[in-house]
Amino acid sequence: MPRHALPLGPGLRRITAPNPSPMTFRGTNTYLLGTRGLAVIDPGPDDPAHLEAILAALRPGQRITHILVTHAHLDHSPLARPLARETGAPVLAFGDARAGRSAVMTRLAAAGLAGGGEGVETGFAPDATLADGAEVAGDGWRLTALHTPGHFGNHLCFAAGDTLFTGDLVMGWASSLVSPPDGDLTDFMASCARLSGHRWRVMHPGHGAPIADPAARLAWLLAHRRTREAQIRAALAEAPGTADALARRIYADTPPELLPAAARNVFAHLVDLAGRDLARPEGPLSAGAVFHAT
């Protein structure tokens, strides 16, 4: 049964895809913005039922004119191409699945580090790219693309005045996953700090409910990462270790099946610390390297 579109305000509705999981919460949020010519933000996973729900949400006289993708994870981008075939609307994004990667993450990927988490649509390619600060306008709406890497290299947020569609960079139900080589903690902290410089009224995330106090949420995300960094630095001060070994020491109460994700999180912090000369690996930077405090 297709899910219905939930009104969020004038000219804005949300449809949640039927893909709930520990990574996606209740499912991926797809947003319909506009009154006649609509923008669709994050079409979601390649699911015929969700495609049907998006098309069924069109009211008489409405059509989809733009398809915008925040990033190329499998729960956000794959339905863009089927929706474009159905509607003729172009797909707009920052770039393909490798666009926006930092130099260090590009080197790690070239050395064979595979991604983790939601999975990547490796073949994703938009019809047109949106640079940081690019504006897209339609029938009664205007969006500004903000390149906000961190969760993913090609991640965009979309601003409509004091409203921000945040994809997976800022969510209310959990902290954002940062998993190298697709996620980059240095970029994540910079993107959150950048967004903190604007007085947003509300944020609409890729998963979960609207964020009514964006400033507080951004402050929490930054503080949460700084707290984790302090734990990792304290552990390194006690003894060197790999990301996996450090995760087992820091996440002592975490169920064993969640430790691989914890190790990826620790590695993201170690890469950031190495970039700031606050930790150093033995030999080349890699997920299996032994790290020392500096």
Coordinates of N, CA, C and O in Angstrom, one line a residue, residues 46-210:
D46 N 15.0 2.5 -5.0 CA 14.4 2.0 -6.2 C 13.3 1.1 -5.8 O 13.4 -0.1 -5.8
D47 N 12.1 1.6 -5.5 CA 11.0 0.9 -5.0 C 9.7 1.3 -5.8 O 9.3 2.4 -5.8
P48 N 9.1 0.3 -6.6 CA 8.0 0.7 -7.4 C 6.8 1.3 -6.6 O 6.1 2.1 -7.1
A49 N 6.6 0.8 -5.4 CA 5.5 1.3 -4.5 C 5.8 2.7 -4.2 O 4.8 3.5 -4.1
H50 N 7.0 3.1 -3.9 CA 7.3 4.5 -3.6 C 7.1 5.4 -4.8 O 6.6 6.5 -4.7
L51 N 7.6 4.9 -6.0 CA 7.3 5.6 -7.2 C 5.8 5.9 -7.4 O 5.4 7.0 -7.8
E52 N 5.1 4.8 -7.2 CA 3.6 5.0 -7.3 C 3.0 6.0 -6.4 O 2.2 6.8 -6.7
A53 N 3.6 6.0 -5.1 CA 3.1 7.0 -4.1 C 3.4 8.4 -4.5 O 2.6 9.3 -4.4
I54 N 4.6 8.6 -5.1 CA 5.0 10.0 -5.5 C 4.1 10.5 -6.6 O 3.6 11.6 -6.6
L55 N 3.9 9.6 -7.6 CA 3.0 10.0 -8.8 C 1.6 10.2 -8.3 O 0.9 11.1 -8.8
A56 N 1.1 9.3 -7.4 CA -0.3 9.4 -6.9 C -0.5 10.7 -6.1 O -1.6 11.2 -6.0
A57 N 0.6 11.3 -5.6 CA 0.4 12.5 -4.8 C 0.2 13.8 -5.6 O -0.2 14.8 -5.1
L58 N 0.4 13.6 -6.9 CA 0.2 14.8 -7.8 C -1.3 15.1 -7.9 O -2.1 14.3 -8.2
R59 N -1.6 16.4 -7.7 CA -3.0 16.8 -7.7 C -3.3 17.3 -9.1 O -2.4 17.5 -9.9
P60 N -4.6 17.5 -9.5 CA -4.9 18.0 -10.8 C -4.2 19.3 -11.1 O -4.1 20.2 -10.3
G61 N -3.5 19.4 -12.3 CA -2.8 20.5 -12.7 C -1.3 20.6 -12.2 O -0.6 21.5 -12.6
Q62 N -0.9 19.6 -11.4 CA 0.4 19.5 -10.9 C 1.3 18.6 -11.8 O 0.8 17.6 -12.3
R63 N 2.6 18.9 -11.9 CA 3.5 18.1 -12.5 C 4.9 18.3 -11.8 O 5.2 19.3 -11.2
I64 N 5.7 17.3 -12.0 CA 7.1 17.3 -11.4 C 8.0 17.9 -12.4 O 8.1 17.4 -13.6
T65 N 8.7 19.0 -12.1 CA 9.6 19.7 -13.0 C 11.0 19.6 -12.7 O 11.9 19.8 -13.6
H66 N 11.4 19.2 -11.4 CA 12.8 19.1 -11.0 C 12.9 17.9 -10.0 O 12.0 17.8 -9.2
I67 N 13.9 17.2 -10.2 CA 14.2 16.1 -9.2 C 15.6 16.4 -8.6 O 16.6 16.4 -9.3
L68 N 15.7 16.6 -7.3 CA 16.9 17.0 -6.6 C 17.3 15.9 -5.7 O 16.5 15.4 -5.0
V69 N 18.6 15.6 -5.7 CA 19.1 14.5 -4.9 C 20.2 15.1 -4.0 O 21.1 15.7 -4.4
T70 N 20.0 14.8 -2.7 CA 21.0 15.3 -1.7 C 22.3 14.5 -1.8 O 23.4 15.1 -1.6
H71 N 22.3 13.2 -2.0 CA 23.5 12.4 -2.1 C 23.2 11.0 -2.7 O 22.0 10.6 -2.7
A72 N 24.3 10.3 -3.0 CA 24.1 9.1 -3.8 C 24.1 7.8 -3.0 O 24.6 6.8 -3.4
H73 N 23.5 7.8 -1.8 CA 23.3 6.6 -1.0 C 22.1 5.9 -1.6 O 21.2 6.5 -2.1
L74 N 22.1 4.5 -1.4 CA 21.0 3.7 -2.1 C 19.6 4.0 -1.5 O 18.7 3.6 -2.2
D75 N 19.5 4.6 -0.4 CA 18.2 4.9 0.1 C 17.7 6.3 -0.3 O 16.6 6.7 0.1
H76 N 18.5 7.0 -1.1 CA 18.1 8.4 -1.5 C 18.0 8.6 -3.0 O 17.1 9.3 -3.4
S77 N 18.9 8.1 -3.7 CA 19.1 8.5 -5.2 C 18.5 7.5 -6.2 O 18.2 8.0 -7.3
P78 N 18.4 6.2 -6.0 CA 18.1 5.3 -7.1 C 16.8 5.5 -7.8 O 16.7 5.2 -9.0
L79 N 15.8 6.0 -7.1 CA 14.5 6.3 -7.8 C 14.5 7.5 -8.7 O 13.5 7.7 -9.4
A80 N 15.6 8.3 -8.6 CA 15.6 9.5 -9.4 C 15.5 9.2 -10.9 O 14.7 9.9 -11.6
R81 N 16.2 8.2 -11.4 CA 16.1 7.9 -12.8 C 14.7 7.3 -13.3 O 14.2 7.8 -14.3
P82 N 14.1 6.4 -12.6 CA 12.8 6.0 -12.9 C 11.8 7.1 -12.9 O 10.9 7.2 -13.7
L83 N 11.9 8.0 -11.9 CA 11.0 9.1 -11.8 C 11.2 10.1 -12.9 O 10.2 10.7 -13.5
A84 N 12.4 10.3 -13.3 CA 12.7 11.1 -14.5 C 12.1 10.6 -15.7 O 11.6 11.3 -16.6
R85 N 12.2 9.2 -15.9 CA 11.6 8.6 -17.1 C 10.0 8.8 -17.1 O 9.4 9.0 -18.2
E86 N 9.4 8.8 -15.9 CA 8.0 8.9 -15.9 C 7.5 10.4 -16.1 O 6.4 10.6 -16.6
T87 N 8.3 11.3 -15.7 CA 7.9 12.7 -15.7 C 8.6 13.6 -16.7 O 8.1 14.7 -17.0
G88 N 9.8 13.2 -17.2 CA 10.6 14.1 -18.0 C 11.3 15.1 -17.3 O 12.0 16.0 -17.9
A89 N 11.3 15.1 -16.0 CA 12.0 16.1 -15.2 C 13.5 15.8 -15.1 O 13.9 14.6 -15.0
P90 N 14.4 16.8 -15.1 CA 15.8 16.5 -15.0 C 16.2 16.2 -13.6 O 15.6 16.6 -12.6
V91 N 17.3 15.4 -13.4 CA 17.8 15.0 -12.1 C 19.0 16.0 -11.9 O 19.9 16.1 -12.7
L92 N 19.0 16.6 -10.7 CA 20.0 17.6 -10.3 C 20.7 17.2 -9.0 O 20.0 16.8 -8.1
A93 N 22.0 17.3 -9.0 CA 22.8 16.9 -7.8 C 24.2 17.6 -8.0 O 24.5 18.2 -9.0
F94 N 25.0 17.4 -6.9 CA 26.3 18.0 -6.9 C 27.2 17.3 -8.0 O 28.0 18.0 -8.6
G95 N 27.0 16.0 -8.1 CA 27.8 15.3 -9.1 C 27.6 13.8 -8.9 O 26.6 13.4 -8.3
D96 N 28.4 13.0 -9.5 CA 28.3 11.5 -9.4 C 28.7 11.1 -8.1 O 28.9 11.8 -7.1
A97 N 28.7 9.7 -7.9 CA 28.9 9.2 -6.6 C 30.3 9.4 -6.0 O 30.5 9.3 -4.8
R98 N 31.3 9.8 -6.8 CA 32.6 10.1 -6.4 C 32.9 11.6 -6.2 O 33.9 12.0 -5.7
A99 N 32.0 12.4 -6.7 CA 32.2 13.9 -6.6 C 32.3 14.4 -5.2 O 31.6 13.9 -4.3
G100 N 33.1 15.3 -5.0 CA 33.2 16.0 -3.7 C 34.1 15.3 -2.7 O 34.2 15.8 -1.5
R101 N 34.7 14.1 -3.0 CA 35.5 13.4 -2.1 C 36.8 14.2 -1.8 O 37.4 14.8 -2.7
S102 N 37.2 14.3 -0.6 CA 38.5 14.9 -0.2 C 39.6 14.1 -0.8 O 39.5 12.9 -1.1
A103 N 40.8 14.7 -0.8 CA 42.0 14.0 -1.3 C 42.3 12.8 -0.5 O 42.7 11.7 -1.1
V104 N 42.2 12.9 0.8 CA 42.6 11.7 1.7 C 41.6 10.6 1.4 O 42.0 9.4 1.4
M105 N 40.3 10.9 1.3 CA 39.3 9.8 1.0 C 39.5 9.2 -0.4 O 39.3 8.0 -0.6
T106 N 39.9 10.0 -1.3 CA 40.2 9.5 -2.7 C 41.3 8.5 -2.6 O 41.3 7.5 -3.3
R107 N 42.4 8.9 -1.8 CA 43.5 7.9 -1.7 C 43.1 6.6 -1.0 O 43.5 5.5 -1.4
L108 N 42.3 6.7 0.0 CA 41.8 5.5 0.8 C 41.0 4.7 -0.1 O 41.1 3.4 -0.1
A109 N 40.1 5.3 -0.9 CA 39.3 4.5 -1.9 C 40.1 3.8 -2.9 O 39.9 2.6 -3.2
A110 N 41.1 4.5 -3.4 CA 42.0 4.0 -4.4 C 42.8 2.8 -3.9 O 43.2 1.9 -4.6
A111 N 43.1 2.8 -2.6 CA 43.8 1.8 -1.9 C 43.0 0.6 -1.6 O 43.5 -0.4 -1.0
G112 N 41.7 0.7 -1.8 CA 40.8 -0.5 -1.7 C 39.8 -0.4 -0.5 O 39.1 -1.3 -0.2
L113 N 39.8 0.7 0.2 CA 38.8 0.8 1.3 C 37.4 0.9 0.8 O 37.1 1.8 0.0
A114 N 36.6 0.0 1.2 CA 35.2 0.0 0.8 C 34.3 0.7 1.7 O 34.6 0.9 2.9
G115 N 33.2 1.2 1.2 CA 32.3 2.0 2.0 C 31.5 1.1 2.9 O 31.5 -0.2 2.8
G116 N 30.7 1.7 3.8 CA 29.9 0.9 4.7 C 28.6 1.7 5.0 O 28.4 2.8 4.5
G117 N 27.6 1.1 5.7 CA 26.4 1.8 5.9 C 25.3 1.6 4.9 O 25.0 0.4 4.6
E118 N 24.7 2.6 4.4 CA 23.6 2.5 3.6 C 23.8 1.9 2.2 O 22.9 1.4 1.5
G119 N 25.1 1.9 1.7 CA 25.4 1.5 0.4 C 25.3 2.6 -0.6 O 24.5 3.6 -0.5
V120 N 26.2 2.5 -1.6 CA 26.3 3.6 -2.6 C 25.7 3.2 -3.9 O 26.0 2.1 -4.4
E121 N 25.0 4.1 -4.6 CA 24.6 3.9 -6.0 C 25.8 4.4 -6.8 O 25.9 5.5 -7.3
T122 N 26.7 3.4 -7.1 CA 27.9 3.7 -7.8 C 27.7 4.3 -9.2 O 28.5 5.1 -9.7
G123 N 26.6 3.9 -9.8 CA 26.4 4.4 -11.2 C 25.6 5.7 -11.2 O 25.2 6.2 -12.3
F124 N 25.3 6.3 -10.1 CA 24.5 7.6 -10.1 C 25.2 8.7 -10.9 O 26.4 8.9 -10.7
A125 N 24.4 9.3 -11.7 CA 24.9 10.5 -12.5 C 23.7 11.4 -12.8 O 22.7 11.0 -13.3
P126 N 23.8 12.7 -12.3 CA 22.7 13.6 -12.6 C 22.7 14.1 -14.0 O 23.7 13.9 -14.8
D127 N 21.6 14.6 -14.4 CA 21.5 15.3 -15.8 C 22.2 16.6 -15.8 O 22.7 17.0 -16.8
A128 N 22.2 17.3 -14.6 CA 22.9 18.6 -14.5 C 23.5 18.7 -13.1 O 22.9 18.1 -12.2
T129 N 24.6 19.3 -12.9 CA 25.2 19.4 -11.6 C 24.9 20.8 -11.0 O 24.7 21.8 -11.7
L130 N 24.9 20.8 -9.7 CA 24.7 22.0 -8.9 C 25.9 22.3 -8.1 O 26.2 21.6 -7.2
A131 N 26.6 23.4 -8.4 CA 27.7 23.9 -7.6 C 27.2 24.5 -6.3 O 26.0 24.8 -6.1
D132 N 28.1 24.6 -5.3 CA 27.8 25.3 -4.1 C 27.3 26.7 -4.4 O 27.9 27.4 -5.1
G133 N 26.1 27.0 -3.8 CA 25.5 28.3 -4.0 C 24.6 28.4 -5.2 O 24.0 29.5 -5.4
A134 N 24.5 27.4 -6.0 CA 23.7 27.5 -7.2 C 22.2 27.6 -6.8 O 21.8 27.0 -5.8
E135 N 21.4 28.3 -7.6 CA 20.0 28.5 -7.3 C 19.2 27.7 -8.3 O 19.5 27.7 -9.5
V136 N 18.1 27.1 -7.9 CA 17.2 26.4 -8.7 C 15.8 27.0 -8.4 O 15.4 27.0 -7.2
A137 N 15.1 27.5 -9.4 CA 13.8 28.1 -9.2 C 12.7 27.4 -10.0 O 13.0 26.8 -11.1
G138 N 11.5 27.3 -9.4 CA 10.4 26.7 -10.1 C 9.1 27.5 -9.9 O 9.2 28.7 -9.6
D139 N 8.0 26.9 -9.9 CA 6.7 27.5 -9.8 C 6.4 27.9 -8.4 O 5.9 27.0 -7.6
G140 N 6.8 29.0 -7.9 CA 6.5 29.5 -6.6 C 7.5 29.0 -5.5 O 7.3 29.1 -4.3
W141 N 8.7 28.5 -6.0 CA 9.7 28.0 -5.0 C 11.1 28.4 -5.6 O 11.3 28.5 -6.8
R142 N 12.0 28.5 -4.7 CA 13.4 28.8 -5.0 C 14.3 28.1 -4.0 O 14.1 28.3 -2.8
L143 N 15.3 27.4 -4.5 CA 16.2 26.6 -3.6 C 17.6 27.0 -3.9 O 18.0 27.3 -5.1
T144 N 18.4 27.1 -2.9 CA 19.9 27.3 -3.0 C 20.6 26.0 -2.6 O 20.4 25.5 -1.5
A145 N 21.5 25.5 -3.4 CA 22.2 24.3 -3.1 C 23.4 24.7 -2.3 O 24.2 25.6 -2.6
L146 N 23.6 23.9 -1.2 CA 24.8 24.1 -0.3 C 25.6 22.8 -0.3 O 25.1 21.8 0.1
H147 N 26.8 22.9 -0.8 CA 27.6 21.7 -0.8 C 28.1 21.4 0.6 O 28.8 22.2 1.2
T148 N 27.6 20.3 1.2 CA 27.9 20.0 2.6 C 28.4 18.6 2.8 O 27.7 17.7 3.3
P149 N 29.6 18.4 2.3 CA 30.2 17.0 2.5 C 30.4 16.7 3.9 O 30.4 17.5 4.8
G150 N 30.6 15.4 4.2 CA 30.8 14.9 5.5 C 30.2 13.5 5.7 O 30.9 12.5 5.9
H151 N 28.9 13.5 5.6 CA 28.2 12.2 5.5 C 28.5 11.5 4.2 O 28.7 10.3 4.1
F152 N 28.6 12.3 3.1 CA 28.9 11.8 1.8 C 29.6 12.9 1.0 O 29.2 14.1 1.2
G153 N 30.5 12.6 0.1 CA 31.2 13.7 -0.6 C 30.4 14.5 -1.5 O 30.6 15.7 -1.6
N154 N 29.4 14.0 -2.1 CA 28.5 14.8 -3.0 C 27.3 15.3 -2.4 O 26.3 15.7 -3.0
H155 N 27.3 15.4 -1.0 CA 26.1 15.8 -0.3 C 25.8 17.2 -0.5 O 26.6 18.1 -0.4
L156 N 24.5 17.5 -0.8 CA 23.9 18.8 -0.8 C 22.8 19.0 0.2 O 22.0 18.1 0.4
C157 N 22.7 20.2 0.8 CA 21.5 20.6 1.5 C 20.9 21.6 0.6 O 21.5 22.3 -0.3
F158 N 19.6 21.8 0.7 CA 18.8 22.8 -0.1 C 18.1 23.7 0.8 O 17.3 23.4 1.6
A159 N 18.4 25.0 0.6 CA 17.9 26.1 1.5 C 16.7 26.8 0.7 O 16.9 27.1 -0.5
A160 N 15.6 27.0 1.4 CA 14.5 27.8 0.9 C 14.2 28.8 2.0 O 13.4 28.6 2.9
G161 N 14.9 30.0 1.9 CA 14.8 31.0 2.9 C 15.4 30.5 4.2 O 16.5 30.0 4.2
D162 N 14.6 30.4 5.3 CA 15.1 30.0 6.6 C 14.7 28.5 6.8 O 14.8 28.0 7.9
T163 N 14.3 27.8 5.8 CA 14.0 26.4 5.8 C 15.2 25.6 5.1 O 15.6 26.1 4.0
L164 N 15.6 24.5 5.7 CA 16.7 23.8 5.1 C 16.4 22.3 5.0 O 16.0 21.7 6.0
F165 N 16.5 21.8 3.8 CA 16.4 20.3 3.6 C 17.8 19.7 3.8 O 18.7 20.0 3.0
T166 N 18.0 18.9 4.8 CA 19.4 18.6 5.2 C 19.8 17.2 4.8 O 21.0 16.8 5.2
G167 N 19.0 16.4 4.1 CA 19.5 15.1 3.7 C 19.9 14.3 4.9 O 19.2 14.2 5.9
D168 N 21.1 13.7 4.9 CA 21.6 12.9 6.0 C 22.7 13.6 6.8 O 23.3 13.0 7.7
L169 N 22.9 14.9 6.5 CA 23.9 15.6 7.3 C 23.4 15.9 8.7 O 24.2 15.7 9.7
V170 N 22.2 16.4 8.8 CA 21.6 16.7 10.1 C 20.3 16.0 10.2 O 19.4 16.2 9.4
M171 N 20.1 15.1 11.2 CA 18.9 14.4 11.5 C 18.6 14.5 13.0 O 19.4 14.7 13.8
G172 N 17.3 14.4 13.3 CA 16.9 14.6 14.7 C 16.9 13.3 15.5 O 16.9 13.3 16.7
W173 N 16.8 12.2 14.8 CA 16.7 10.9 15.5 C 18.0 10.2 15.8 O 18.0 9.4 16.7
A174 N 19.1 10.6 15.2 CA 20.4 10.0 15.4 C 21.4 11.0 14.9 O 21.2 11.9 14.1
S175 N 22.7 10.7 15.3 CA 23.8 11.5 14.8 C 24.1 10.9 13.4 O 23.8 9.7 13.1
S176 N 24.6 11.7 12.5 CA 24.8 11.3 11.1 C 26.0 10.3 11.1 O 27.0 10.4 11.7
L177 N 25.8 9.3 10.2 CA 26.8 8.3 10.0 C 28.0 8.9 9.2 O 27.7 9.6 8.2
V178 N 29.2 8.7 9.6 CA 30.4 9.2 8.9 C 31.3 8.0 8.7 O 32.0 7.6 9.6
S179 N 31.3 7.4 7.5 CA 32.0 6.2 7.3 C 32.9 6.3 6.1 O 32.4 6.4 4.9
P180 N 34.2 6.4 6.3 CA 35.2 6.5 5.2 C 35.1 5.3 4.2 O 34.7 4.2 4.7
P181 N 35.3 5.5 2.9 CA 35.8 6.7 2.3 C 34.7 7.7 1.8 O 35.0 8.7 1.3
D182 N 33.4 7.3 2.0 CA 32.3 8.1 1.5 C 32.1 9.3 2.5 O 31.8 10.4 2.1
G183 N 32.2 8.9 3.8 CA 32.1 10.0 4.8 C 33.5 10.5 5.3 O 34.5 9.8 5.3
D184 N 33.5 11.8 5.6 CA 34.8 12.4 6.0 C 34.5 13.3 7.2 O 33.7 14.3 7.1
L185 N 35.0 13.0 8.4 CA 34.7 13.7 9.6 C 35.2 15.1 9.5 O 34.5 16.0 10.1
T186 N 36.4 15.4 8.9 CA 36.8 16.8 8.8 C 35.8 17.6 8.1 O 35.5 18.7 8.5
D187 N 35.3 17.1 6.9 CA 34.3 17.8 6.2 C 33.0 17.9 6.9 O 32.3 18.9 6.9
F188 N 32.7 16.8 7.7 CA 31.4 16.9 8.4 C 31.4 18.0 9.5 O 30.4 18.8 9.6
M189 N 32.5 18.1 10.2 CA 32.6 19.2 11.2 C 32.5 20.6 10.5 O 31.8 21.5 11.1
A190 N 33.2 20.7 9.4 CA 33.2 22.0 8.7 C 31.8 22.3 8.2 O 31.3 23.5 8.2
S191 N 31.1 21.3 7.7 CA 29.7 21.5 7.1 C 28.8 21.9 8.2 O 27.9 22.9 8.1
C192 N 28.8 21.2 9.4 CA 28.0 21.6 10.5 C 28.3 23.0 11.0 O 27.4 23.8 11.3
A193 N 29.6 23.3 11.1 CA 29.9 24.7 11.5 C 29.4 25.7 10.6 O 28.9 26.8 11.0
R194 N 29.5 25.4 9.3 CA 29.0 26.4 8.3 C 27.5 26.6 8.5 O 27.0 27.7 8.5
L195 N 26.7 25.5 8.6 CA 25.3 25.7 8.8 C 25.0 26.4 10.1 O 23.9 27.1 10.2
S196 N 25.8 26.3 11.1 CA 25.6 26.9 12.4 C 25.6 28.5 12.2 O 25.1 29.2 13.1
G197 N 26.2 28.9 11.2 CA 26.3 30.4 11.0 C 25.1 31.0 10.4 O 25.1 32.2 10.2
H198 N 24.0 30.2 10.2 CA 22.8 30.7 9.7 C 21.6 30.5 10.7 O 21.6 29.4 11.3
R199 N 20.7 31.4 10.8 CA 19.6 31.2 11.7 C 18.4 30.5 11.0 O 17.5 31.1 10.4
W200 N 18.4 29.2 11.0 CA 17.4 28.4 10.4 C 16.2 28.3 11.3 O 16.3 28.1 12.5
R201 N 15.0 28.4 10.7 CA 13.8 28.2 11.4 C 13.4 26.7 11.6 O 13.0 26.3 12.7
V202 N 13.6 25.9 10.6 CA 13.3 24.5 10.6 C 14.2 23.8 9.7 O 14.6 24.3 8.6
M203 N 14.5 22.5 10.0 CA 15.2 21.7 9.1 C 14.4 20.4 8.8 O 13.8 19.9 9.7
H204 N 14.4 20.0 7.5 CA 13.6 18.8 7.1 C 14.7 17.8 6.7 O 15.3 17.9 5.7
P205 N 14.9 16.7 7.5 CA 15.9 15.8 7.3 C 15.5 14.7 6.4 O 14.4 14.5 6.0
G206 N 16.5 13.9 6.0 CA 16.3 12.7 5.1 C 15.6 11.6 5.8 O 15.0 10.7 5.2
H207 N 15.6 11.6 7.1 CA 14.9 10.6 7.9 C 14.4 11.2 9.2 O 15.1 12.0 9.8
G208 N 13.2 10.9 9.6 CA 12.7 11.4 10.8 C 11.9 12.7 10.7 O 11.6 13.2 9.6
A209 N 11.5 13.2 11.8 CA 10.6 14.4 11.9 C 11.4 15.7 11.6 O 12.6 15.7 11.7
P210 N 10.6 16.7 11.3 CA 11.3 18.0 11.2 C 12.0 18.4 12.5 O 11.6 18.1 13.6

